Amino acid sequence: MTSQISTVGGTATNITTLPNLSALGASDTTTTIVDPSIHLEHSSERREVEGGELTTIRGRPVKFNDLLRVFEEDDNFEAVTIEQIKRVKIMHDKFFDGAVMNFNYCTLLVVASVIAGLGLVTNSSATIIASMLVSPIMGPVVAIAYGATIRDRVLIRKALMNEMVSLLFCILVGAIIGGITGTTNLASEWPTDEMKVRCTMSNFLVGIPIAFFSG
C-alpha cells in the first residue's frame, strides 16, 4: 500500500506511513493532513452550492434535498486529519467485530436461544424479552447496513452468512428444547399464547416496519 501525505496550513514532521488503512479497503491513498486551526477559523462559514447559489448551512433549516444528498454518490475528497482516520478505523473495526462469530458471540447466541425457547414453552413474555436483550444477532444486521453504506461487499457477505447461520442455529436449539420439554406436562398447554401471537400473518406484517424503523 502506498500512502502519499501532504500538509495544509502548516508543516509536518516525523510523518510515517499510516497503518491499517488496508482494513478500510484502501490501496493507494492520498491523505492530506490539515492544520486544525483552519477548520476552527472557517467552521462557522461552511457553505454549499444549492441551485447555483452559495447558501450558508448554519442558521437555516435542513431541507429535504439535504437529506437526499446522504444517498448520493460523491467522488470528491476533502482534507482529513490523522485523528479522523483513526476514528473511522475504530468504527470500522467495531462493526466488523460485531459480525464475527467468535467465542463471545457464540456463547451469547446459545444463551439467548435457550432463554427464548424456554420462554415460548412456558408462555413467559418477560423471558422472551430477556432473550432479545442477550441476543448478539443484531451485530451482523448492523454490519450489513454499514457495509452497504460504504459498499464493502466482503463485509456484507460475511455478516449475511453469519446472520443466516445464527438463525438456523436458533431454530435447531428451539427444536431441541421442544423435543425435551415435549415429554413433560408443559406440552399439554401448547401452543401457548406466546407461540400463537408469533404465528399470525398480521403480527408478521406489523413486525416488518417495526424492525425497519428500530434499526
mmCIF file with all atom_site columns, C-alpha atoms in Angstrom:
data_model
loop_
_atom_site.group_PDB
_atom_site.id
_atom_site.type_symbol
_atom_site.label_atom_id
_atom_site.label_alt_id
_atom_site.label_comp_id
_atom_site.label_asym_id
_atom_site.label_entity_id
_atom_site.label_seq_id
_atom_site.pdbx_PDB_ins_code
_atom_site.Cartn_x
_atom_site.Cartn_y
_atom_site.Cartn_z
_atom_site.occupancy
_atom_site.B_iso_or_equiv
_atom_site.pdbx_formal_charge
_atom_site.auth_seq_id
_atom_site.auth_comp_id
_atom_site.auth_asym_id
_atom_site.auth_atom_id
_atom_site.pdbx_PDB_model_num
ATOM 1   C CA . MET A 1 1   ? 0.000   0.000   0.000  1.00 0.00 ? 1   MET A CA 1
ATOM 2   C CA . THR A 1 2   ? 1.319   3.444   -0.927 1.00 0.00 ? 2   THR A CA 1
ATOM 3   C CA . SER A 1 3   ? 0.244   6.494   1.076  1.00 0.00 ? 3   SER A CA 1
ATOM 4   C CA . GLN A 1 4   ? 1.066   9.976   -0.183 1.00 0.00 ? 4   GLN A CA 1
ATOM 5   C CA . ILE A 1 5   ? 0.857   12.546  2.595  1.00 0.00 ? 5   ILE A CA 1
ATOM 6   C CA . SER A 1 6   ? 0.687   16.289  2.176  1.00 0.00 ? 6   SER A CA 1
ATOM 7   C CA . THR A 1 7   ? 0.046   19.091  4.622  1.00 0.00 ? 7   THR A CA 1
ATOM 8   C CA . VAL A 1 8   ? -2.126  22.179  4.523  1.00 0.00 ? 8   VAL A CA 1
ATOM 9   C CA . GLY A 1 9   ? -1.739  25.183  6.763  1.00 0.00 ? 9   GLY A CA 1
ATOM 10  C CA . GLY A 1 10  ? 1.451   24.012  8.417  1.00 0.00 ? 10  GLY A CA 1
ATOM 11  C CA . THR A 1 11  ? 4.485   21.776  8.192  1.00 0.00 ? 11  THR A CA 1
ATOM 12  C CA . ALA A 1 12  ? 4.550   18.102  9.022  1.00 0.00 ? 12  ALA A CA 1
ATOM 13  C CA . THR A 1 13  ? 7.472   16.496  10.836 1.00 0.00 ? 13  THR A CA 1
ATOM 14  C CA . ASN A 1 14  ? 8.279   12.841  11.510 1.00 0.00 ? 14  ASN A CA 1
ATOM 15  C CA . ILE A 1 15  ? 5.350   11.588  9.424  1.00 0.00 ? 15  ILE A CA 1
ATOM 16  C CA . THR A 1 16  ? 5.334   7.864   8.688  1.00 0.00 ? 16  THR A CA 1
ATOM 17  C CA . THR A 1 17  ? 3.087   5.676   6.568  1.00 0.00 ? 17  THR A CA 1
ATOM 18  C CA . LEU A 1 18  ? -0.365  5.436   8.117  1.00 0.00 ? 18  LEU A CA 1
ATOM 19  C CA . PRO A 1 19  ? -1.037  1.908   9.460  1.00 0.00 ? 19  PRO A CA 1
ATOM 20  C CA . ASN A 1 20  ? -4.035  -0.347  8.915  1.00 0.00 ? 20  ASN A CA 1
ATOM 21  C CA . LEU A 1 21  ? -5.572  1.681   6.064  1.00 0.00 ? 21  LEU A CA 1
ATOM 22  C CA . SER A 1 22  ? -5.927  -1.553  4.098  1.00 0.00 ? 22  SER A CA 1
ATOM 23  C CA . ALA A 1 23  ? -8.588  -2.629  6.603  1.00 0.00 ? 23  ALA A CA 1
ATOM 24  C CA . LEU A 1 24  ? -10.686 0.251   5.316  1.00 0.00 ? 24  LEU A CA 1
ATOM 25  C CA . GLY A 1 25  ? -10.456 -1.032  1.741  1.00 0.00 ? 25  GLY A CA 1
ATOM 26  C CA . ALA A 1 26  ? -7.760  1.436   0.739  1.00 0.00 ? 26  ALA A CA 1
ATOM 27  C CA . SER A 1 27  ? -4.938  0.549   -1.625 1.00 0.00 ? 27  SER A CA 1
ATOM 28  C CA . ASP A 1 28  ? -3.212  3.626   -2.990 1.00 0.00 ? 28  ASP A CA 1
ATOM 29  C CA . THR A 1 29  ? -4.347  6.546   -0.944 1.00 0.00 ? 29  THR A CA 1
ATOM 30  C CA . THR A 1 30  ? -3.542  10.210  -0.803 1.00 0.00 ? 30  THR A CA 1
ATOM 31  C CA . THR A 1 31  ? -4.020  11.669  2.651  1.00 0.00 ? 31  THR A CA 1
ATOM 32  C CA . THR A 1 32  ? -3.938  15.356  3.431  1.00 0.00 ? 32  THR A CA 1
ATOM 33  C CA . ILE A 1 33  ? -3.115  16.409  6.966  1.00 0.00 ? 33  ILE A CA 1
ATOM 34  C CA . VAL A 1 34  ? -4.725  19.712  7.800  1.00 0.00 ? 34  VAL A CA 1
ATOM 35  C CA . ASP A 1 35  ? -3.913  22.232  10.464 1.00 0.00 ? 35  ASP A CA 1
ATOM 36  C CA . PRO A 1 36  ? -6.961  22.029  12.818 1.00 0.00 ? 36  PRO A CA 1
ATOM 37  C CA . SER A 1 37  ? -6.954  25.790  13.218 1.00 0.00 ? 37  SER A CA 1
ATOM 38  C CA . ILE A 1 38  ? -8.098  26.133  9.601  1.00 0.00 ? 38  ILE A CA 1
ATOM 39  C CA . HIS A 1 39  ? -11.301 24.245  10.371 1.00 0.00 ? 39  HIS A CA 1
ATOM 40  C CA . LEU A 1 40  ? -11.846 26.217  13.557 1.00 0.00 ? 40  LEU A CA 1
ATOM 41  C CA . GLU A 1 41  ? -11.493 29.543  11.773 1.00 0.00 ? 41  GLU A CA 1
ATOM 42  C CA . HIS A 1 42  ? -13.886 28.680  8.967  1.00 0.00 ? 42  HIS A CA 1
ATOM 43  C CA . SER A 1 43  ? -16.290 26.257  10.643 1.00 0.00 ? 43  SER A CA 1
ATOM 44  C CA . SER A 1 44  ? -18.928 28.963  11.032 1.00 0.00 ? 44  SER A CA 1
ATOM 45  C CA . GLU A 1 45  ? -18.639 29.874  7.361  1.00 0.00 ? 45  GLU A CA 1
ATOM 46  C CA . ARG A 1 46  ? -19.077 26.481  5.718  1.00 0.00 ? 46  ARG A CA 1
ATOM 47  C CA . ARG A 1 47  ? -21.072 26.811  2.534  1.00 0.00 ? 47  ARG A CA 1
ATOM 48  C CA . GLU A 1 48  ? -22.605 24.566  -0.056 1.00 0.00 ? 48  GLU A CA 1
ATOM 49  C CA . VAL A 1 49  ? -23.847 25.085  -3.598 1.00 0.00 ? 49  VAL A CA 1
ATOM 50  C CA . GLU A 1 50  ? -27.605 24.896  -3.885 1.00 0.00 ? 50  GLU A CA 1
ATOM 51  C CA . GLY A 1 51  ? -29.454 25.976  -7.026 1.00 0.00 ? 51  GLY A CA 1
ATOM 52  C CA . GLY A 1 52  ? -26.320 27.669  -8.369 1.00 0.00 ? 52  GLY A CA 1
ATOM 53  C CA . GLU A 1 53  ? -26.019 29.963  -5.352 1.00 0.00 ? 53  GLU A CA 1
ATOM 54  C CA . LEU A 1 54  ? -23.958 29.719  -2.206 1.00 0.00 ? 54  LEU A CA 1
ATOM 55  C CA . THR A 1 55  ? -26.057 29.425  0.927  1.00 0.00 ? 55  THR A CA 1
ATOM 56  C CA . THR A 1 56  ? -24.888 29.029  4.495  1.00 0.00 ? 56  THR A CA 1
ATOM 57  C CA . ILE A 1 57  ? -25.884 25.739  6.139  1.00 0.00 ? 57  ILE A CA 1
ATOM 58  C CA . ARG A 1 58  ? -25.798 27.068  9.660  1.00 0.00 ? 58  ARG A CA 1
ATOM 59  C CA . GLY A 1 59  ? -28.639 29.387  10.502 1.00 0.00 ? 59  GLY A CA 1
ATOM 60  C CA . ARG A 1 60  ? -31.205 27.817  8.155  1.00 0.00 ? 60  ARG A CA 1
ATOM 61  C CA . PRO A 1 61  ? -33.475 24.771  8.473  1.00 0.00 ? 61  PRO A CA 1
ATOM 62  C CA . VAL A 1 62  ? -32.389 21.487  6.925  1.00 0.00 ? 62  VAL A CA 1
ATOM 63  C CA . LYS A 1 63  ? -34.197 20.962  3.624  1.00 0.00 ? 63  LYS A CA 1
ATOM 64  C CA . PHE A 1 64  ? -35.385 17.727  2.055  1.00 0.00 ? 64  PHE A CA 1
ATOM 65  C CA . ASN A 1 65  ? -32.686 17.945  -0.621 1.00 0.00 ? 65  ASN A CA 1
ATOM 66  C CA . ASP A 1 66  ? -30.080 17.967  2.136  1.00 0.00 ? 66  ASP A CA 1
ATOM 67  C CA . LEU A 1 67  ? -31.346 14.587  3.332  1.00 0.00 ? 67  LEU A CA 1
ATOM 68  C CA . LEU A 1 68  ? -31.306 13.149  -0.188 1.00 0.00 ? 68  LEU A CA 1
ATOM 69  C CA . ARG A 1 69  ? -27.638 14.050  -0.560 1.00 0.00 ? 69  ARG A CA 1
ATOM 70  C CA . VAL A 1 70  ? -26.794 11.439  2.058  1.00 0.00 ? 70  VAL A CA 1
ATOM 71  C CA . PHE A 1 71  ? -27.632 8.759   -0.531 1.00 0.00 ? 71  PHE A CA 1
ATOM 72  C CA . GLU A 1 72  ? -25.868 10.430  -3.457 1.00 0.00 ? 72  GLU A CA 1
ATOM 73  C CA . GLU A 1 73  ? -22.515 9.140   -4.649 1.00 0.00 ? 73  GLU A CA 1
ATOM 74  C CA . ASP A 1 74  ? -19.790 11.694  -4.177 1.00 0.00 ? 74  ASP A CA 1
ATOM 75  C CA . ASP A 1 75  ? -16.268 11.227  -5.550 1.00 0.00 ? 75  ASP A CA 1
ATOM 76  C CA . ASN A 1 76  ? -14.972 14.485  -4.096 1.00 0.00 ? 76  ASN A CA 1
ATOM 77  C CA . PHE A 1 77  ? -12.303 14.117  -1.426 1.00 0.00 ? 77  PHE A CA 1
ATOM 78  C CA . GLU A 1 78  ? -11.859 16.529  1.431  1.00 0.00 ? 78  GLU A CA 1
ATOM 79  C CA . ALA A 1 79  ? -8.864  17.092  3.619  1.00 0.00 ? 79  ALA A CA 1
ATOM 80  C CA . VAL A 1 80  ? -8.783  14.891  6.714  1.00 0.00 ? 80  VAL A CA 1
ATOM 81  C CA . THR A 1 81  ? -6.615  14.625  9.779  1.00 0.00 ? 81  THR A CA 1
ATOM 82  C CA . ILE A 1 82  ? -4.932  11.536  11.173 1.00 0.00 ? 82  ILE A CA 1
ATOM 83  C CA . GLU A 1 83  ? -7.270  11.686  14.164 1.00 0.00 ? 83  GLU A CA 1
ATOM 84  C CA . GLN A 1 84  ? -10.280 11.422  11.854 1.00 0.00 ? 84  GLN A CA 1
ATOM 85  C CA . ILE A 1 85  ? -8.737  8.424   10.102 1.00 0.00 ? 85  ILE A CA 1
ATOM 86  C CA . LYS A 1 86  ? -8.170  6.719   13.453 1.00 0.00 ? 86  LYS A CA 1
ATOM 87  C CA . ARG A 1 87  ? -11.796 7.318   14.444 1.00 0.00 ? 87  ARG A CA 1
ATOM 88  C CA . VAL A 1 88  ? -13.051 5.800   11.189 1.00 0.00 ? 88  VAL A CA 1
ATOM 89  C CA . LYS A 1 89  ? -10.742 2.808   11.707 1.00 0.00 ? 89  LYS A CA 1
ATOM 90  C CA . ILE A 1 90  ? -12.110 2.274   15.237 1.00 0.00 ? 90  ILE A CA 1
ATOM 91  C CA . MET A 1 91  ? -15.700 2.489   13.992 1.00 0.00 ? 91  MET A CA 1
ATOM 92  C CA . HIS A 1 92  ? -14.959 0.088   11.121 1.00 0.00 ? 92  HIS A CA 1
ATOM 93  C CA . ASP A 1 93  ? -13.373 -2.447  13.473 1.00 0.00 ? 93  ASP A CA 1
ATOM 94  C CA . LYS A 1 94  ? -16.329 -2.172  15.840 1.00 0.00 ? 94  LYS A CA 1
ATOM 95  C CA . PHE A 1 95  ? -18.851 -3.000  13.107 1.00 0.00 ? 95  PHE A CA 1
ATOM 96  C CA . PHE A 1 96  ? -16.650 -5.791  11.768 1.00 0.00 ? 96  PHE A CA 1
ATOM 97  C CA . ASP A 1 97  ? -16.158 -7.379  15.203 1.00 0.00 ? 97  ASP A CA 1
ATOM 98  C CA . GLY A 1 98  ? -19.921 -7.354  15.762 1.00 0.00 ? 98  GLY A CA 1
ATOM 99  C CA . ALA A 1 99  ? -20.386 -9.598  12.732 1.00 0.00 ? 99  ALA A CA 1
ATOM 100 C CA . VAL A 1 100 ? -17.689 -12.141 13.593 1.00 0.00 ? 100 VAL A CA 1
ATOM 101 C CA . MET A 1 101 ? -18.718 -15.440 15.180 1.00 0.00 ? 101 MET A CA 1
ATOM 102 C CA . ASN A 1 102 ? -16.109 -15.513 17.938 1.00 0.00 ? 102 ASN A CA 1
ATOM 103 C CA . PHE A 1 103 ? -16.368 -17.166 21.365 1.00 0.00 ? 103 PHE A CA 1
ATOM 104 C CA . ASN A 1 104 ? -18.368 -14.332 22.931 1.00 0.00 ? 104 ASN A CA 1
ATOM 105 C CA . TYR A 1 105 ? -20.799 -14.213 20.008 1.00 0.00 ? 105 TYR A CA 1
ATOM 106 C CA . CYS A 1 106 ? -21.425 -17.969 20.057 1.00 0.00 ? 106 CYS A CA 1
ATOM 107 C CA . THR A 1 107 ? -21.840 -18.014 23.846 1.00 0.00 ? 107 THR A CA 1
ATOM 108 C CA . LEU A 1 108 ? -24.428 -15.248 23.804 1.00 0.00 ? 108 LEU A CA 1
ATOM 109 C CA . LEU A 1 109 ? -26.171 -16.935 20.878 1.00 0.00 ? 109 LEU A CA 1
ATOM 110 C CA . VAL A 1 110 ? -26.521 -20.206 22.791 1.00 0.00 ? 110 VAL A CA 1
ATOM 111 C CA . VAL A 1 111 ? -27.741 -18.453 25.938 1.00 0.00 ? 111 VAL A CA 1
ATOM 112 C CA . ALA A 1 112 ? -30.254 -16.303 24.039 1.00 0.00 ? 112 ALA A CA 1
ATOM 113 C CA . SER A 1 113 ? -31.592 -19.300 22.095 1.00 0.00 ? 113 SER A CA 1
ATOM 114 C CA . VAL A 1 114 ? -32.142 -21.351 25.255 1.00 0.00 ? 114 VAL A CA 1
ATOM 115 C CA . ILE A 1 115 ? -33.822 -18.452 27.055 1.00 0.00 ? 115 ILE A CA 1
ATOM 116 C CA . ALA A 1 116 ? -36.118 -17.761 24.086 1.00 0.00 ? 116 ALA A CA 1
ATOM 117 C CA . GLY A 1 117 ? -37.058 -21.427 23.774 1.00 0.00 ? 117 GLY A CA 1
ATOM 118 C CA . LEU A 1 118 ? -37.879 -21.732 27.456 1.00 0.00 ? 118 LEU A CA 1
ATOM 119 C CA . GLY A 1 119 ? -39.878 -18.514 27.291 1.00 0.00 ? 119 GLY A CA 1
ATOM 120 C CA . LEU A 1 120 ? -42.033 -19.884 24.484 1.00 0.00 ? 120 LEU A CA 1
ATOM 121 C CA . VAL A 1 121 ? -42.751 -23.243 26.089 1.00 0.00 ? 121 VAL A CA 1
ATOM 122 C CA . THR A 1 122 ? -43.549 -21.646 29.462 1.00 0.00 ? 122 THR A CA 1
ATOM 123 C CA . ASN A 1 123 ? -45.611 -18.786 27.969 1.00 0.00 ? 123 ASN A CA 1
ATOM 124 C CA . SER A 1 124 ? -43.399 -16.148 29.617 1.00 0.00 ? 124 SER A CA 1
ATOM 125 C CA . SER A 1 125 ? -43.172 -12.853 27.726 1.00 0.00 ? 125 SER A CA 1
ATOM 126 C CA . ALA A 1 126 ? -40.594 -11.491 30.191 1.00 0.00 ? 126 ALA A CA 1
ATOM 127 C CA . THR A 1 127 ? -38.283 -14.410 29.444 1.00 0.00 ? 127 THR A CA 1
ATOM 128 C CA . ILE A 1 128 ? -38.611 -13.859 25.701 1.00 0.00 ? 128 ILE A CA 1
ATOM 129 C CA . ILE A 1 129 ? -37.800 -10.170 26.092 1.00 0.00 ? 129 ILE A CA 1
ATOM 130 C CA . ALA A 1 130 ? -34.758 -11.140 28.172 1.00 0.00 ? 130 ALA A CA 1
ATOM 131 C CA . SER A 1 131 ? -33.519 -13.320 25.308 1.00 0.00 ? 131 SER A CA 1
ATOM 132 C CA . MET A 1 132 ? -33.766 -10.331 22.953 1.00 0.00 ? 132 MET A CA 1
ATOM 133 C CA . LEU A 1 133 ? -31.525 -8.314  25.263 1.00 0.00 ? 133 LEU A CA 1
ATOM 134 C CA . VAL A 1 134 ? -28.920 -11.075 25.340 1.00 0.00 ? 134 VAL A CA 1
ATOM 135 C CA . SER A 1 135 ? -29.044 -11.981 21.654 1.00 0.00 ? 135 SER A CA 1
ATOM 136 C CA . PRO A 1 136 ? -26.000 -10.902 19.587 1.00 0.00 ? 136 PRO A CA 1
ATOM 137 C CA . ILE A 1 137 ? -27.588 -11.317 16.138 1.00 0.00 ? 137 ILE A CA 1
ATOM 138 C CA . MET A 1 138 ? -28.119 -7.566  15.842 1.00 0.00 ? 138 MET A CA 1
ATOM 139 C CA . GLY A 1 139 ? -24.367 -7.262  15.216 1.00 0.00 ? 139 GLY A CA 1
ATOM 140 C CA . PRO A 1 140 ? -24.454 -8.802  11.716 1.00 0.00 ? 140 PRO A CA 1
ATOM 141 C CA . VAL A 1 141 ? -27.561 -6.758  10.850 1.00 0.00 ? 141 VAL A CA 1
ATOM 142 C CA . VAL A 1 142 ? -25.762 -3.507  11.698 1.00 0.00 ? 142 VAL A CA 1
ATOM 143 C CA . ALA A 1 143 ? -22.681 -4.715  9.818  1.00 0.00 ? 143 ALA A CA 1
ATOM 144 C CA . ILE A 1 144 ? -24.800 -5.380  6.714  1.00 0.00 ? 144 ILE A CA 1
ATOM 145 C CA . ALA A 1 145 ? -26.221 -1.848  6.853  1.00 0.00 ? 145 ALA A CA 1
ATOM 146 C CA . TYR A 1 146 ? -22.759 -0.365  7.364  1.00 0.00 ? 146 TYR A CA 1
ATOM 147 C CA . GLY A 1 147 ? -21.245 -2.483  4.600  1.00 0.00 ? 147 GLY A CA 1
ATOM 148 C CA . ALA A 1 148 ? -23.988 -1.443  2.190  1.00 0.00 ? 148 ALA A CA 1
ATOM 149 C CA . THR A 1 149 ? -23.305 2.207   3.006  1.00 0.00 ? 149 THR A CA 1
ATOM 150 C CA . ILE A 1 150 ? -19.575 2.018   2.307  1.00 0.00 ? 150 ILE A CA 1
ATOM 151 C CA . ARG A 1 151 ? -20.009 -0.593  -0.484 1.00 0.00 ? 151 ARG A CA 1
ATOM 152 C CA . ASP A 1 152 ? -17.919 -3.209  1.315  1.00 0.00 ? 152 ASP A CA 1
ATOM 153 C CA . ARG A 1 153 ? -19.079 -6.444  -0.333 1.00 0.00 ? 153 ARG A CA 1
ATOM 154 C CA . VAL A 1 154 ? -16.777 -8.619  1.751  1.00 0.00 ? 154 VAL A CA 1
ATOM 155 C CA . LEU A 1 155 ? -18.265 -7.304  4.991  1.00 0.00 ? 155 LEU A CA 1
ATOM 156 C CA . ILE A 1 156 ? -21.812 -7.698  3.646  1.00 0.00 ? 156 ILE A CA 1
ATOM 157 C CA . ARG A 1 157 ? -21.235 -11.322 2.630  1.00 0.00 ? 157 ARG A CA 1
ATOM 158 C CA . LYS A 1 158 ? -19.572 -12.199 5.918  1.00 0.00 ? 158 LYS A CA 1
ATOM 159 C CA . ALA A 1 159 ? -22.288 -10.552 8.026  1.00 0.00 ? 159 ALA A CA 1
ATOM 160 C CA . LEU A 1 160 ? -25.084 -12.065 5.931  1.00 0.00 ? 160 LEU A CA 1
ATOM 161 C CA . MET A 1 161 ? -23.590 -15.539 6.195  1.00 0.00 ? 161 MET A CA 1
ATOM 162 C CA . ASN A 1 162 ? -23.175 -15.262 9.969  1.00 0.00 ? 162 ASN A CA 1
ATOM 163 C CA . GLU A 1 163 ? -26.740 -13.980 10.298 1.00 0.00 ? 163 GLU A CA 1
ATOM 164 C CA . MET A 1 164 ? -28.136 -16.948 8.377  1.00 0.00 ? 164 MET A CA 1
ATOM 165 C CA . VAL A 1 165 ? -26.047 -19.416 10.393 1.00 0.00 ? 165 VAL A CA 1
ATOM 166 C CA . SER A 1 166 ? -27.209 -17.774 13.618 1.00 0.00 ? 166 SER A CA 1
ATOM 167 C CA . LEU A 1 167 ? -30.871 -18.028 12.639 1.00 0.00 ? 167 LEU A CA 1
ATOM 168 C CA . LEU A 1 168 ? -30.506 -21.691 11.673 1.00 0.00 ? 168 LEU A CA 1
ATOM 169 C CA . PHE A 1 169 ? -28.783 -22.376 14.975 1.00 0.00 ? 169 PHE A CA 1
ATOM 170 C CA . CYS A 1 170 ? -31.639 -20.707 16.875 1.00 0.00 ? 170 CYS A CA 1
ATOM 171 C CA . ILE A 1 171 ? -34.141 -22.924 15.041 1.00 0.00 ? 171 ILE A CA 1
ATOM 172 C CA . LEU A 1 172 ? -32.076 -26.000 15.908 1.00 0.00 ? 172 LEU A CA 1
ATOM 173 C CA . VAL A 1 173 ? -31.918 -25.076 19.587 1.00 0.00 ? 173 VAL A CA 1
ATOM 174 C CA . GLY A 1 174 ? -35.669 -24.414 19.586 1.00 0.00 ? 174 GLY A CA 1
ATOM 175 C CA . ALA A 1 175 ? -36.306 -27.858 18.113 1.00 0.00 ? 175 ALA A CA 1
ATOM 176 C CA . ILE A 1 176 ? -34.127 -29.485 20.770 1.00 0.00 ? 176 ILE A CA 1
ATOM 177 C CA . ILE A 1 177 ? -35.868 -27.622 23.589 1.00 0.00 ? 177 ILE A CA 1
ATOM 178 C CA . GLY A 1 178 ? -39.259 -28.523 22.110 1.00 0.00 ? 178 GLY A CA 1
ATOM 179 C CA . GLY A 1 179 ? -38.269 -32.191 21.917 1.00 0.00 ? 179 GLY A CA 1
ATOM 180 C CA . ILE A 1 180 ? -37.065 -32.243 25.515 1.00 0.00 ? 180 ILE A CA 1
ATOM 181 C CA . THR A 1 181 ? -39.973 -30.334 27.057 1.00 0.00 ? 181 THR A CA 1
ATOM 182 C CA . GLY A 1 182 ? -42.493 -32.119 24.840 1.00 0.00 ? 182 GLY A CA 1
ATOM 183 C CA . THR A 1 183 ? -42.319 -35.139 27.133 1.00 0.00 ? 183 THR A CA 1
ATOM 184 C CA . THR A 1 184 ? -43.314 -33.072 30.182 1.00 0.00 ? 184 THR A CA 1
ATOM 185 C CA . ASN A 1 185 ? -46.587 -31.597 31.397 1.00 0.00 ? 185 ASN A CA 1
ATOM 186 C CA . LEU A 1 186 ? -45.722 -28.306 29.667 1.00 0.00 ? 186 LEU A CA 1
ATOM 187 C CA . ALA A 1 187 ? -46.765 -29.815 26.338 1.00 0.00 ? 187 ALA A CA 1
ATOM 188 C CA . SER A 1 188 ? -50.374 -30.044 27.494 1.00 0.00 ? 188 SER A CA 1
ATOM 189 C CA . GLU A 1 189 ? -50.660 -26.258 27.222 1.00 0.00 ? 189 GLU A CA 1
ATOM 190 C CA . TRP A 1 190 ? -49.171 -25.977 23.734 1.00 0.00 ? 190 TRP A CA 1
ATOM 191 C CA . PRO A 1 191 ? -49.479 -23.925 21.671 1.00 0.00 ? 191 PRO A CA 1
ATOM 192 C CA . THR A 1 192 ? -49.078 -21.214 24.279 1.00 0.00 ? 192 THR A CA 1
ATOM 193 C CA . ASP A 1 193 ? -50.280 -17.657 23.767 1.00 0.00 ? 193 ASP A CA 1
ATOM 194 C CA . GLU A 1 194 ? -46.702 -16.548 23.070 1.00 0.00 ? 194 GLU A CA 1
ATOM 195 C CA . MET A 1 195 ? -46.495 -19.175 20.339 1.00 0.00 ? 195 MET A CA 1
ATOM 196 C CA . LYS A 1 196 ? -49.819 -18.191 18.815 1.00 0.00 ? 196 LYS A CA 1
ATOM 197 C CA . VAL A 1 197 ? -49.160 -14.452 18.561 1.00 0.00 ? 197 VAL A CA 1
ATOM 198 C CA . ARG A 1 198 ? -45.911 -15.145 16.690 1.00 0.00 ? 198 ARG A CA 1
ATOM 199 C CA . CYS A 1 199 ? -47.624 -17.319 14.098 1.00 0.00 ? 199 CYS A CA 1
ATOM 200 C CA . THR A 1 200 ? -50.191 -14.848 12.776 1.00 0.00 ? 200 THR A CA 1
ATOM 201 C CA . MET A 1 201 ? -49.755 -13.036 9.472  1.00 0.00 ? 201 MET A CA 1
ATOM 202 C CA . SER A 1 202 ? -50.924 -9.723  10.954 1.00 0.00 ? 202 SER A CA 1
ATOM 203 C CA . ASN A 1 203 ? -48.153 -9.693  13.562 1.00 0.00 ? 203 ASN A CA 1
ATOM 204 C CA . PHE A 1 204 ? -45.638 -10.641 10.898 1.00 0.00 ? 204 PHE A CA 1
ATOM 205 C CA . LEU A 1 205 ? -46.658 -7.741  8.652  1.00 0.00 ? 205 LEU A CA 1
ATOM 206 C CA . VAL A 1 206 ? -46.699 -5.301  11.556 1.00 0.00 ? 206 VAL A CA 1
ATOM 207 C CA . GLY A 1 207 ? -43.272 -6.512  12.624 1.00 0.00 ? 207 GLY A CA 1
ATOM 208 C CA . ILE A 1 208 ? -41.675 -5.542  9.309  1.00 0.00 ? 208 ILE A CA 1
ATOM 209 C CA . PRO A 1 209 ? -41.993 -1.735  9.726  1.00 0.00 ? 209 PRO A CA 1
ATOM 210 C CA . ILE A 1 210 ? -41.205 -2.070  13.431 1.00 0.00 ? 210 ILE A CA 1
ATOM 211 C CA . ALA A 1 211 ? -37.965 -3.873  12.621 1.00 0.00 ? 211 ALA A CA 1
ATOM 212 C CA . PHE A 1 212 ? -37.132 -1.374  9.875  1.00 0.00 ? 212 PHE A CA 1
ATOM 213 C CA . PHE A 1 213 ? -37.553 1.790   11.930 1.00 0.00 ? 213 PHE A CA 1
ATOM 214 C CA . SER A 1 214 ? -35.960 0.298   15.036 1.00 0.00 ? 214 SER A CA 1
ATOM 215 C CA . GLY A 1 215 ? -32.781 -0.374  13.051 1.00 0.00 ? 215 GLY A CA 1
#
